[in-house]
Amino acid sequence: MRLTLRARLALWAALATGVAVLLVAGGLYWSVNGFLRQAQEQRVMSVLGAVQGRVEGLLRPRPSDDLLGSVLGVQQISVSQADLERIADDVDRRGVDLRVIARQSGGLASVGTPSFPSGVPVTLGPGLHLTGTHLILERPLRGASLQIAVDARSLREAREAFLRALVALVPLALLLSLLVGWVVAGRLLRPVRALEGAAHAIGEGGDLRRPLPGAGDGDELARLALTLQRSFAHLADARDREQSFLRAAAHDLRSPLAALTARVEGTLARDRDAERYRADLREIGTDITRLSTLANHLLLLARDPAAVQRAPVPLRDLAADAVDRARELDPLADVDLDGAEAVTVPGDRVLLGQAIWNLTTNAVRHAPGATVLVQVRAVPGGAAVTVQDDGPGVDAATLSRLGEAFYRPDASRTADASGAGGHGLGLALARHVAGLHGGTLDIESAPGAGFRVTLHLPG
């Protein structure tokens, strides 16, 4: 089962709190334990300073009775248990016991206070030692060793009390942090739930331009809401363009299909001579060509950018081909090419050729009798193809909409009714091709000042 984001945030908060508590507790334990041990060691050293001189003063080395002990320098212990008890009492520190160890002929012999802890070996060695409930300090003396035992149960009890408190406090801290994390996560995720509800409402209602709650330049969630709101607005614009595109495409497809159907039905309605049949078939062929051109343009507009070829394309050759085809289309058209040098750019030859052809035929079709000049030149960073005519031009309102798919000024639609117009896709396709190649399409015109279109392509 996958936990909710709120539950995960609460658990992470609890985990972070638990780790922090353990680290702090470990540091405190280490510090307190070190402080208590240091206090015990200082206590032992102070006892040593108080008793060492007195014990050494009571030590009277006596030669051993046997010859071997005399040769080895073995001494007899001259300190009694009563002496050690008196010294311990004079120190006036509770929990302090003493023991003196000396080597005799039979081995090591020791004498200590009655309450000296049992089980402490006489061969413990010089230094501080923690054995069970006592801290033992052994110090070598003249001919013997002195062991001082200090009760260290307070150190162990302090450790145990600290561990008990830690065992009780850590679960409580985890539970409290889990509760606080749950509440805080709920408050932090409240804008997310509001955003989720608004997005669900937009998905159900389809209103992509509906404002999202909390959108703005504040925190991360506000910026996320603003980004989603802008993305939805872009999707709404794209949807509107797609719907307009589909409506216009359906209209432009329906018109030639209806004309084609009417011509076929009229031709089959009665018998005709061979010449009339040939004329009707030529008209039908014209309608089929228009449909084919429209379908080809639609396919080029819908082409996947990833499928665009990247190969060297000679722009002057494409422009020359477009000029030749335009002259064939209208033998009376005055179309010239200005391209003294070969210009090559990386791109898709089919798309670039179709774009230059569209720009050239657009000038020939919509500026009859005008002079059309197709110019190819190298520019810093790439190349430019300019198609310019000295026709009547267009006004600013019309100029702002040129390049939209299926948009045609009224004069173009009048020409289209007579069979000489286009589908309003030429400039749209050229602009789309420019965008696919990382370039731009610039349109300049004014009433009575002609028409100029420049296709900029990166090199």
Short mmCIF file of C-alpha atoms in Angstrom, two decimals:
data_model
loop_
_atom_site.label_atom_id
_atom_site.label_comp_id
_atom_site.label_asym_id
_atom_site.label_seq_id
_atom_site.Cartn_x
_atom_site.Cartn_y
_atom_site.Cartn_z
CA MET A 1 0.00 0.00 0.00
CA ARG A 2 1.46 3.34 -1.07
CA LEU A 3 1.39 6.00 1.62
CA THR A 4 -0.04 9.43 0.92
CA LEU A 5 2.27 12.41 0.59
CA ARG A 6 1.00 13.76 3.90
CA ALA A 7 1.80 10.49 5.68
CA ARG A 8 5.26 10.36 4.12
CA LEU A 9 5.99 13.94 5.18
CA ALA A 10 4.87 13.15 8.72
CA LEU A 11 7.03 10.01 8.85
CA TRP A 12 10.06 11.88 7.53
CA ALA A 13 9.53 14.56 10.16
CA ALA A 14 9.33 11.89 12.87
CA LEU A 15 12.44 10.18 11.53
CA ALA A 16 14.38 13.45 11.45
CA THR A 17 13.26 14.24 15.01
CA GLY A 18 14.24 10.76 16.20
CA VAL A 19 17.68 11.02 14.65
CA ALA A 20 18.15 14.47 16.17
CA VAL A 21 17.05 13.23 19.62
CA LEU A 22 19.41 10.25 19.42
CA LEU A 23 22.33 12.43 18.38
CA VAL A 24 21.68 14.93 21.17
CA ALA A 25 21.16 12.13 23.69
CA GLY A 26 24.35 10.41 22.58
CA GLY A 27 26.28 13.63 22.95
CA LEU A 28 24.81 14.28 26.39
CA TYR A 29 25.48 10.68 27.49
CA TRP A 30 29.09 10.89 26.36
CA SER A 31 29.55 14.29 28.05
CA VAL A 32 27.83 13.38 31.33
CA ASN A 33 29.54 10.00 31.54
CA GLY A 34 32.92 11.60 30.94
CA PHE A 35 32.22 14.27 33.54
CA LEU A 36 31.17 11.70 36.19
CA ARG A 37 34.15 9.46 35.47
CA GLN A 38 36.46 12.45 35.66
CA ALA A 39 34.94 13.38 39.02
CA GLN A 40 35.50 9.84 40.32
CA GLU A 41 39.09 9.84 39.07
CA GLN A 42 39.74 13.18 40.75
CA ARG A 43 38.28 11.75 43.95
CA VAL A 44 40.58 8.73 43.76
CA MET A 45 43.60 10.92 43.11
CA SER A 46 42.73 13.15 46.05
CA VAL A 47 42.44 10.07 48.28
CA LEU A 48 45.81 8.87 46.96
CA GLY A 49 47.39 12.17 47.87
CA ALA A 50 45.97 11.91 51.39
CA VAL A 51 46.92 8.30 52.20
CA GLN A 52 50.04 7.51 50.17
CA GLY A 53 52.46 9.27 52.47
CA ARG A 54 50.93 7.76 55.61
CA VAL A 55 50.98 4.23 54.19
CA GLU A 56 54.61 4.60 53.07
CA GLY A 57 55.48 5.90 56.53
CA LEU A 58 54.05 2.74 58.12
CA LEU A 59 55.89 0.39 55.78
CA ARG A 60 58.90 -1.11 57.58
CA PRO A 61 60.73 -3.61 55.44
CA ARG A 62 61.74 -6.68 57.44
CA PRO A 63 64.20 -9.21 56.13
CA SER A 64 62.74 -12.60 55.32
CA ASP A 65 63.45 -15.43 57.70
CA ASP A 66 64.68 -17.79 55.02
CA LEU A 67 67.98 -17.40 53.23
CA LEU A 68 66.44 -17.45 49.74
CA GLY A 69 64.04 -14.64 50.65
CA SER A 70 66.95 -12.59 51.96
CA VAL A 71 68.89 -13.12 48.75
CA LEU A 72 65.85 -12.16 46.58
CA GLY A 73 65.08 -9.13 48.72
CA VAL A 74 61.62 -10.31 49.72
CA GLN A 75 60.04 -8.08 52.38
CA GLN A 76 57.46 -8.79 55.06
CA ILE A 77 54.36 -6.59 55.30
CA SER A 78 54.59 -4.37 58.38
CA VAL A 79 51.16 -2.64 57.91
CA SER A 80 48.24 -4.11 59.80
CA GLN A 81 44.56 -4.08 58.98
CA ALA A 82 43.92 -1.74 61.89
CA ASP A 83 46.42 0.74 60.48
CA LEU A 84 44.62 0.77 57.12
CA GLU A 85 41.21 1.16 58.81
CA ARG A 86 42.50 4.09 60.83
CA ILE A 87 43.94 5.74 57.74
CA ALA A 88 40.67 5.22 55.82
CA ASP A 89 38.69 6.69 58.70
CA ASP A 90 41.00 9.69 58.87
CA VAL A 91 40.42 10.37 55.16
CA ASP A 92 36.75 10.86 56.11
CA ARG A 93 35.43 9.72 52.74
CA ARG A 94 32.74 7.12 52.61
CA GLY A 95 33.13 4.29 50.18
CA VAL A 96 36.95 4.38 50.28
CA ASP A 97 38.88 1.16 51.00
CA LEU A 98 42.60 0.42 51.05
CA ARG A 99 44.77 -2.62 50.44
CA VAL A 100 48.53 -3.09 50.57
CA ILE A 101 50.18 -5.88 48.59
CA ALA A 102 53.76 -7.17 49.10
CA ARG A 103 55.73 -10.08 47.75
CA GLN A 104 56.75 -12.79 50.23
CA SER A 105 58.60 -16.04 49.92
CA GLY A 106 55.35 -17.95 49.50
CA GLY A 107 54.09 -15.50 46.84
CA LEU A 108 52.10 -12.28 47.09
CA ALA A 109 50.54 -11.33 50.42
CA SER A 110 48.00 -8.55 50.98
CA VAL A 111 46.29 -6.81 53.84
CA GLY A 112 43.34 -4.44 53.48
CA THR A 113 40.30 -2.93 55.12
CA PRO A 114 37.47 -5.38 55.88
CA SER A 115 35.13 -3.79 53.30
CA PHE A 116 37.66 -3.89 50.48
CA PRO A 117 35.76 -5.40 47.49
CA SER A 118 36.39 -9.07 47.02
CA GLY A 119 37.29 -10.42 43.66
CA VAL A 120 39.78 -7.67 42.84
CA PRO A 121 43.00 -9.47 41.81
CA VAL A 122 46.24 -8.58 43.53
CA THR A 123 47.96 -8.63 40.14
CA LEU A 124 45.75 -5.88 38.72
CA GLY A 125 48.69 -3.67 37.71
CA PRO A 126 49.42 0.03 38.18
CA GLY A 127 46.84 2.54 36.96
CA LEU A 128 43.06 3.10 37.06
CA HIS A 129 40.72 0.16 36.63
CA LEU A 130 36.92 -0.08 36.68
CA THR A 131 35.88 -3.43 38.12
CA GLY A 132 32.22 -4.04 38.81
CA THR A 133 30.97 -1.40 41.22
CA HIS A 134 34.38 0.09 42.19
CA LEU A 135 37.04 2.23 40.62
CA ILE A 136 40.47 0.83 41.58
CA LEU A 137 43.70 2.83 41.57
CA GLU A 138 46.92 0.86 42.09
CA ARG A 139 50.12 2.77 42.85
CA PRO A 140 53.54 1.14 43.43
CA LEU A 141 55.11 1.98 46.81
CA ARG A 142 58.46 1.19 48.39
CA GLY A 143 58.60 -2.61 48.38
CA ALA A 144 54.80 -2.95 47.96
CA SER A 145 51.74 -1.76 46.06
CA LEU A 146 48.81 0.30 47.32
CA GLN A 147 45.29 -0.26 45.96
CA ILE A 148 42.58 2.33 46.60
CA ALA A 149 38.97 1.27 45.91
CA VAL A 150 36.28 3.93 45.51
CA ASP A 151 32.60 3.05 45.24
CA ALA A 152 31.56 3.83 41.61
CA ARG A 153 27.94 2.70 41.84
CA SER A 154 26.82 6.33 41.49
CA LEU A 155 28.41 6.39 38.05
CA ARG A 156 26.57 3.24 37.00
CA GLU A 157 23.32 4.48 38.51
CA ALA A 158 23.64 7.76 36.64
CA ARG A 159 24.12 5.84 33.40
CA GLU A 160 21.11 3.65 34.07
CA ALA A 161 18.94 6.66 34.95
CA PHE A 162 20.00 8.42 31.79
CA LEU A 163 19.21 5.34 29.67
CA ARG A 164 15.80 4.98 31.31
CA ALA A 165 15.00 8.59 30.58
CA LEU A 166 16.17 8.13 26.99
CA VAL A 167 14.02 5.02 26.51
CA ALA A 168 11.00 6.92 27.79
CA LEU A 169 11.60 10.19 25.96
CA VAL A 170 12.55 8.94 22.48
CA PRO A 171 9.18 7.24 21.74
CA LEU A 172 7.38 10.27 23.19
CA ALA A 173 9.41 12.62 20.99
CA LEU A 174 8.75 10.45 17.94
CA LEU A 175 5.03 10.38 18.64
CA LEU A 176 4.90 14.13 19.21
CA SER A 177 6.92 14.86 16.04
CA LEU A 178 4.69 12.50 14.07
CA LEU A 179 1.60 14.34 15.27
CA VAL A 180 3.11 17.77 14.58
CA GLY A 181 4.36 16.60 11.18
CA TRP A 182 0.90 15.30 10.30
CA VAL A 183 -0.73 18.62 11.20
CA VAL A 184 1.93 20.76 9.49
CA ALA A 185 1.90 18.57 6.36
CA GLY A 186 -1.86 18.92 6.20
CA ARG A 187 -1.60 22.70 6.32
CA LEU A 188 1.19 22.75 3.76
CA LEU A 189 -0.71 20.47 1.36
CA ARG A 190 -3.96 22.40 1.63
CA PRO A 191 -3.09 24.52 -1.45
CA VAL A 192 -2.22 21.32 -3.31
CA ARG A 193 -5.68 19.90 -2.57
CA ALA A 194 -7.27 23.16 -3.73
CA LEU A 195 -5.16 23.00 -6.89
CA GLU A 196 -6.16 19.38 -7.42
CA GLY A 197 -9.84 20.26 -7.10
CA ALA A 198 -9.50 23.16 -9.53
CA ALA A 199 -7.64 20.98 -12.05
CA HIS A 200 -10.34 18.31 -11.74
CA ALA A 201 -13.03 20.93 -12.32
CA ILE A 202 -11.17 22.19 -15.39
CA GLY A 203 -10.89 18.65 -16.71
CA GLU A 204 -14.60 18.04 -16.18
CA GLY A 205 -15.79 21.39 -17.53
CA GLY A 206 -13.21 21.92 -20.26
CA ASP A 207 -12.63 25.59 -19.32
CA LEU A 208 -8.85 25.70 -19.72
CA ARG A 209 -8.75 29.46 -19.08
CA ARG A 210 -10.22 29.17 -15.60
CA PRO A 211 -7.92 30.81 -12.99
CA LEU A 212 -6.22 28.43 -10.58
CA PRO A 213 -6.31 29.19 -6.83
CA GLY A 214 -3.10 30.53 -5.34
CA ALA A 215 -1.40 31.22 -8.67
CA GLY A 216 1.24 33.93 -8.37
CA ASP A 217 4.91 34.67 -7.77
CA GLY A 218 4.95 33.69 -4.06
CA ASP A 219 6.24 30.35 -2.87
CA GLU A 220 6.89 27.18 -4.86
CA LEU A 221 3.24 26.08 -4.87
CA ALA A 222 2.10 29.51 -6.09
CA ARG A 223 4.62 29.39 -8.92
CA LEU A 224 3.54 25.83 -9.75
CA ALA A 225 -0.09 26.95 -9.93
CA LEU A 226 0.91 29.90 -12.14
CA THR A 227 2.88 27.59 -14.45
CA LEU A 228 -0.08 25.20 -14.73
CA GLN A 229 -2.43 28.11 -15.39
CA ARG A 230 -0.21 29.36 -18.21
CA SER A 231 0.14 25.84 -19.60
CA PHE A 232 -3.64 25.41 -19.60
CA ALA A 233 -3.97 28.77 -21.38
CA HIS A 234 -1.51 27.64 -24.04
CA LEU A 235 -3.47 24.41 -24.43
CA ALA A 236 -6.66 26.43 -24.79
CA ASP A 237 -5.06 28.55 -27.50
CA ALA A 238 -3.82 25.42 -29.27
CA ARG A 239 -7.26 23.86 -29.02
CA ASP A 240 -8.87 26.97 -30.48
CA ARG A 241 -6.38 27.04 -33.32
CA GLU A 242 -6.95 23.33 -33.95
CA GLN A 243 -10.70 23.77 -34.03
CA SER A 244 -10.41 26.74 -36.36
CA PHE A 245 -8.00 24.75 -38.51
CA LEU A 246 -10.35 21.77 -38.67
CA ARG A 247 -13.37 23.96 -39.47
CA ALA A 248 -11.49 25.75 -42.21
CA ALA A 249 -10.08 22.48 -43.55
CA ALA A 250 -13.54 20.91 -43.60
CA HIS A 251 -14.92 23.96 -45.44
CA ASP A 252 -12.13 24.01 -48.02
CA LEU A 253 -12.37 20.27 -48.55
CA ARG A 254 -16.15 20.35 -48.82
CA SER A 255 -16.19 23.04 -51.54
CA PRO A 256 -14.04 21.24 -54.16
CA LEU A 257 -15.64 17.91 -53.27
CA ALA A 258 -19.10 19.40 -53.84
CA ALA A 259 -17.97 20.97 -57.13
CA LEU A 260 -16.40 17.68 -58.20
CA THR A 261 -19.54 15.75 -57.34
CA ALA A 262 -21.73 18.26 -59.20
CA ARG A 263 -19.55 18.07 -62.32
CA VAL A 264 -19.54 14.27 -62.29
CA GLU A 265 -23.32 14.14 -61.83
CA GLY A 266 -23.85 16.77 -64.55
CA THR A 267 -21.59 14.89 -66.93
CA LEU A 268 -23.45 11.63 -66.35
CA ALA A 269 -26.88 13.23 -66.50
CA ARG A 270 -27.05 13.16 -70.30
CA ASP A 271 -25.05 11.98 -73.25
CA ARG A 272 -22.38 14.34 -74.55
CA ASP A 273 -19.97 14.34 -77.43
CA ALA A 274 -16.36 13.33 -76.97
CA GLU A 275 -15.07 16.93 -76.87
CA ARG A 276 -17.51 17.87 -74.08
CA TYR A 277 -16.53 14.79 -72.12
CA ARG A 278 -12.87 15.77 -72.46
CA ALA A 279 -13.65 19.29 -71.23
CA ASP A 280 -15.56 17.93 -68.25
CA LEU A 281 -12.73 15.54 -67.44
CA ARG A 282 -10.23 18.41 -67.57
CA GLU A 283 -12.37 20.34 -65.07
CA ILE A 284 -12.62 17.25 -62.88
CA GLY A 285 -8.86 16.84 -63.10
CA THR A 286 -8.41 20.45 -61.99
CA ASP A 287 -10.59 19.83 -58.95
CA ILE A 288 -8.67 16.65 -58.13
CA THR A 289 -5.37 18.56 -58.43
CA ARG A 290 -6.66 21.21 -56.02
CA LEU A 291 -7.70 18.50 -53.58
CA SER A 292 -4.32 16.81 -53.89
CA THR A 293 -2.50 20.10 -53.29
CA LEU A 294 -4.64 20.83 -50.26
CA ALA A 295 -4.05 17.35 -48.82
CA ASN A 296 -0.30 17.69 -49.44
CA HIS A 297 -0.21 21.04 -47.64
CA LEU A 298 -2.13 19.63 -44.69
CA LEU A 299 0.32 16.73 -44.44
CA LEU A 300 3.28 19.08 -44.54
CA LEU A 301 1.76 21.26 -41.81
CA ALA A 302 1.22 18.20 -39.62
CA ARG A 303 4.72 16.85 -40.18
CA ASP A 304 6.57 15.70 -37.07
CA PRO A 305 9.55 17.99 -36.33
CA ALA A 306 11.60 14.90 -35.48
CA ALA A 307 11.14 13.65 -39.05
CA VAL A 308 12.70 16.77 -40.63
CA GLN A 309 15.80 15.88 -42.63
CA ARG A 310 19.09 17.65 -41.97
CA ALA A 311 21.15 17.68 -45.16
CA PRO A 312 22.85 20.43 -47.21
CA VAL A 313 20.19 22.14 -49.35
CA PRO A 314 21.14 24.47 -52.27
CA LEU A 315 18.67 27.33 -51.95
CA ARG A 316 19.51 28.87 -55.34
CA ASP A 317 18.54 25.63 -57.10
CA LEU A 318 15.22 25.50 -55.23
CA ALA A 319 14.52 29.16 -56.06
CA ALA A 320 15.37 28.61 -59.75
CA ASP A 321 13.02 25.64 -59.88
CA ALA A 322 10.24 27.69 -58.28
CA VAL A 323 10.74 30.52 -60.81
CA ASP A 324 10.61 28.06 -63.76
CA ARG A 325 7.43 26.44 -62.46
CA ALA A 326 5.82 29.86 -61.90
CA ARG A 327 6.57 30.84 -65.49
CA GLU A 328 5.00 27.58 -66.65
CA LEU A 329 1.97 28.28 -64.48
CA ASP A 330 1.51 31.74 -66.02
CA PRO A 331 3.54 32.38 -69.19
CA LEU A 332 2.72 36.09 -68.97
CA ALA A 333 4.06 36.44 -65.44
CA ASP A 334 7.18 38.60 -64.98
CA VAL A 335 9.22 36.48 -62.57
CA ASP A 336 13.01 36.89 -62.16
CA LEU A 337 15.71 35.29 -60.00
CA ASP A 338 18.51 37.17 -58.27
CA GLY A 339 21.03 34.69 -56.92
CA ALA A 340 24.61 35.25 -58.00
CA GLU A 341 26.22 32.92 -55.46
CA ALA A 342 25.41 29.40 -54.31
CA VAL A 343 23.93 29.40 -50.81
CA THR A 344 23.59 26.14 -48.86
CA VAL A 345 21.85 25.56 -45.54
CA PRO A 346 21.15 22.37 -43.55
CA GLY A 347 17.53 21.31 -43.77
CA ASP A 348 14.79 19.31 -45.45
CA ARG A 349 14.86 19.77 -49.24
CA VAL A 350 11.20 18.87 -49.75
CA LEU A 351 9.92 21.29 -47.09
CA LEU A 352 12.18 24.16 -48.12
CA GLY A 353 11.33 23.65 -51.79
CA GLN A 354 7.60 23.68 -51.01
CA ALA A 355 7.99 26.85 -48.90
CA ILE A 356 9.86 28.77 -51.65
CA TRP A 357 7.37 27.54 -54.25
CA ASN A 358 4.44 28.71 -52.11
CA LEU A 359 5.96 32.17 -51.66
CA THR A 360 6.59 32.50 -55.41
CA THR A 361 3.16 31.31 -56.56
CA ASN A 362 1.54 33.47 -53.85
CA ALA A 363 3.14 36.56 -55.44
CA VAL A 364 2.22 35.51 -58.99
CA ARG A 365 -1.36 34.64 -58.07
CA HIS A 366 -2.26 37.65 -55.92
CA ALA A 367 -0.34 40.33 -57.86
CA PRO A 368 -1.28 39.67 -61.50
CA GLY A 369 0.71 41.77 -63.94
CA ALA A 370 3.24 42.79 -61.28
CA THR A 371 6.98 42.17 -61.41
CA VAL A 372 8.08 39.38 -59.02
CA LEU A 373 11.69 39.11 -57.88
CA VAL A 374 13.02 36.05 -56.05
CA GLN A 375 16.32 36.81 -54.29
CA VAL A 376 18.67 34.35 -52.57
CA ARG A 377 21.54 35.74 -50.50
CA ALA A 378 23.85 34.81 -47.68
CA VAL A 379 23.44 36.78 -44.46
CA PRO A 380 25.39 36.69 -41.17
CA GLY A 381 24.50 33.44 -39.44
CA GLY A 382 22.63 31.85 -42.35
CA ALA A 383 20.73 32.68 -45.52
CA ALA A 384 17.63 34.57 -46.64
CA VAL A 385 15.18 33.98 -49.49
CA THR A 386 13.13 37.07 -50.38
CA VAL A 387 10.11 37.13 -52.72
CA GLN A 388 9.01 40.66 -53.60
CA ASP A 389 6.39 42.07 -55.96
CA ASP A 390 5.35 45.61 -56.88
CA GLY A 391 1.64 44.86 -56.69
CA PRO A 392 -1.06 46.71 -54.78
CA GLY A 393 -0.01 45.38 -51.35
CA VAL A 394 -2.32 44.91 -48.36
CA ASP A 395 -3.42 47.02 -45.42
CA ALA A 396 -2.20 46.62 -41.82
CA ALA A 397 -5.28 44.68 -40.65
CA THR A 398 -4.85 42.10 -43.39
CA LEU A 399 -1.07 41.99 -42.90
CA SER A 400 -1.45 41.07 -39.21
CA ARG A 401 -3.41 37.92 -40.11
CA LEU A 402 -1.39 36.72 -43.07
CA GLY A 403 0.32 33.46 -42.23
CA GLU A 404 -2.65 31.99 -40.38
CA ALA A 405 -3.83 28.66 -41.78
CA PHE A 406 -6.80 29.00 -44.16
CA TYR A 407 -6.92 32.78 -43.84
CA ARG A 408 -7.49 34.57 -47.14
CA PRO A 409 -8.38 38.19 -47.74
CA ASP A 410 -11.67 38.86 -49.47
CA ALA A 411 -9.95 39.56 -52.78
CA SER A 412 -8.26 36.14 -52.62
CA ARG A 413 -11.52 34.37 -51.94
CA THR A 414 -13.09 36.14 -54.90
CA ALA A 415 -10.25 34.93 -57.07
CA ASP A 416 -10.63 31.45 -55.61
CA ALA A 417 -14.28 31.36 -56.67
CA SER A 418 -13.15 31.82 -60.24
CA GLY A 419 -10.76 28.96 -59.94
CA ALA A 420 -7.50 30.87 -59.71
CA GLY A 421 -7.07 31.15 -55.95
CA GLY A 422 -5.47 29.01 -53.24
CA HIS A 423 -6.49 27.56 -49.90
CA GLY A 424 -4.90 30.10 -47.58
CA LEU A 425 -2.13 27.64 -46.62
CA GLY A 426 0.83 28.98 -48.62
CA LEU A 427 2.16 31.50 -46.10
CA ALA A 428 1.12 29.31 -43.15
CA LEU A 429 3.14 26.43 -44.55
CA ALA A 430 6.15 28.68 -45.24
CA ARG A 431 6.06 30.01 -41.66
CA HIS A 432 5.74 26.45 -40.32
CA VAL A 433 8.74 25.30 -42.39
CA ALA A 434 10.78 28.26 -41.14
CA GLY A 435 9.96 27.33 -37.54
CA LEU A 436 10.92 23.68 -38.10
CA HIS A 437 14.34 24.83 -39.33
CA GLY A 438 14.86 27.34 -36.52
CA GLY A 439 14.22 30.32 -38.80
CA THR A 440 11.59 33.02 -39.23
CA LEU A 441 9.24 34.37 -41.89
CA ASP A 442 8.95 38.17 -42.14
CA ILE A 443 6.11 39.81 -44.09
CA GLU A 444 6.19 43.49 -45.11
CA SER A 445 3.54 45.33 -47.09
CA ALA A 446 1.52 48.51 -47.31
CA PRO A 447 -1.27 49.64 -49.67
CA GLY A 448 0.32 50.61 -52.98
CA ALA A 449 3.83 49.61 -51.80
CA GLY A 450 3.95 46.03 -52.98
CA PHE A 451 4.44 42.84 -50.97
CA ARG A 452 7.69 41.44 -49.54
CA VAL A 453 8.22 38.10 -47.78
CA THR A 454 11.62 37.00 -46.41
CA LEU A 455 12.43 33.48 -45.30
CA HIS A 456 15.37 33.56 -42.84
CA LEU A 457 17.21 30.25 -42.30
CA PRO A 458 20.16 29.54 -39.96
CA GLY A 459 23.36 28.33 -41.58
#
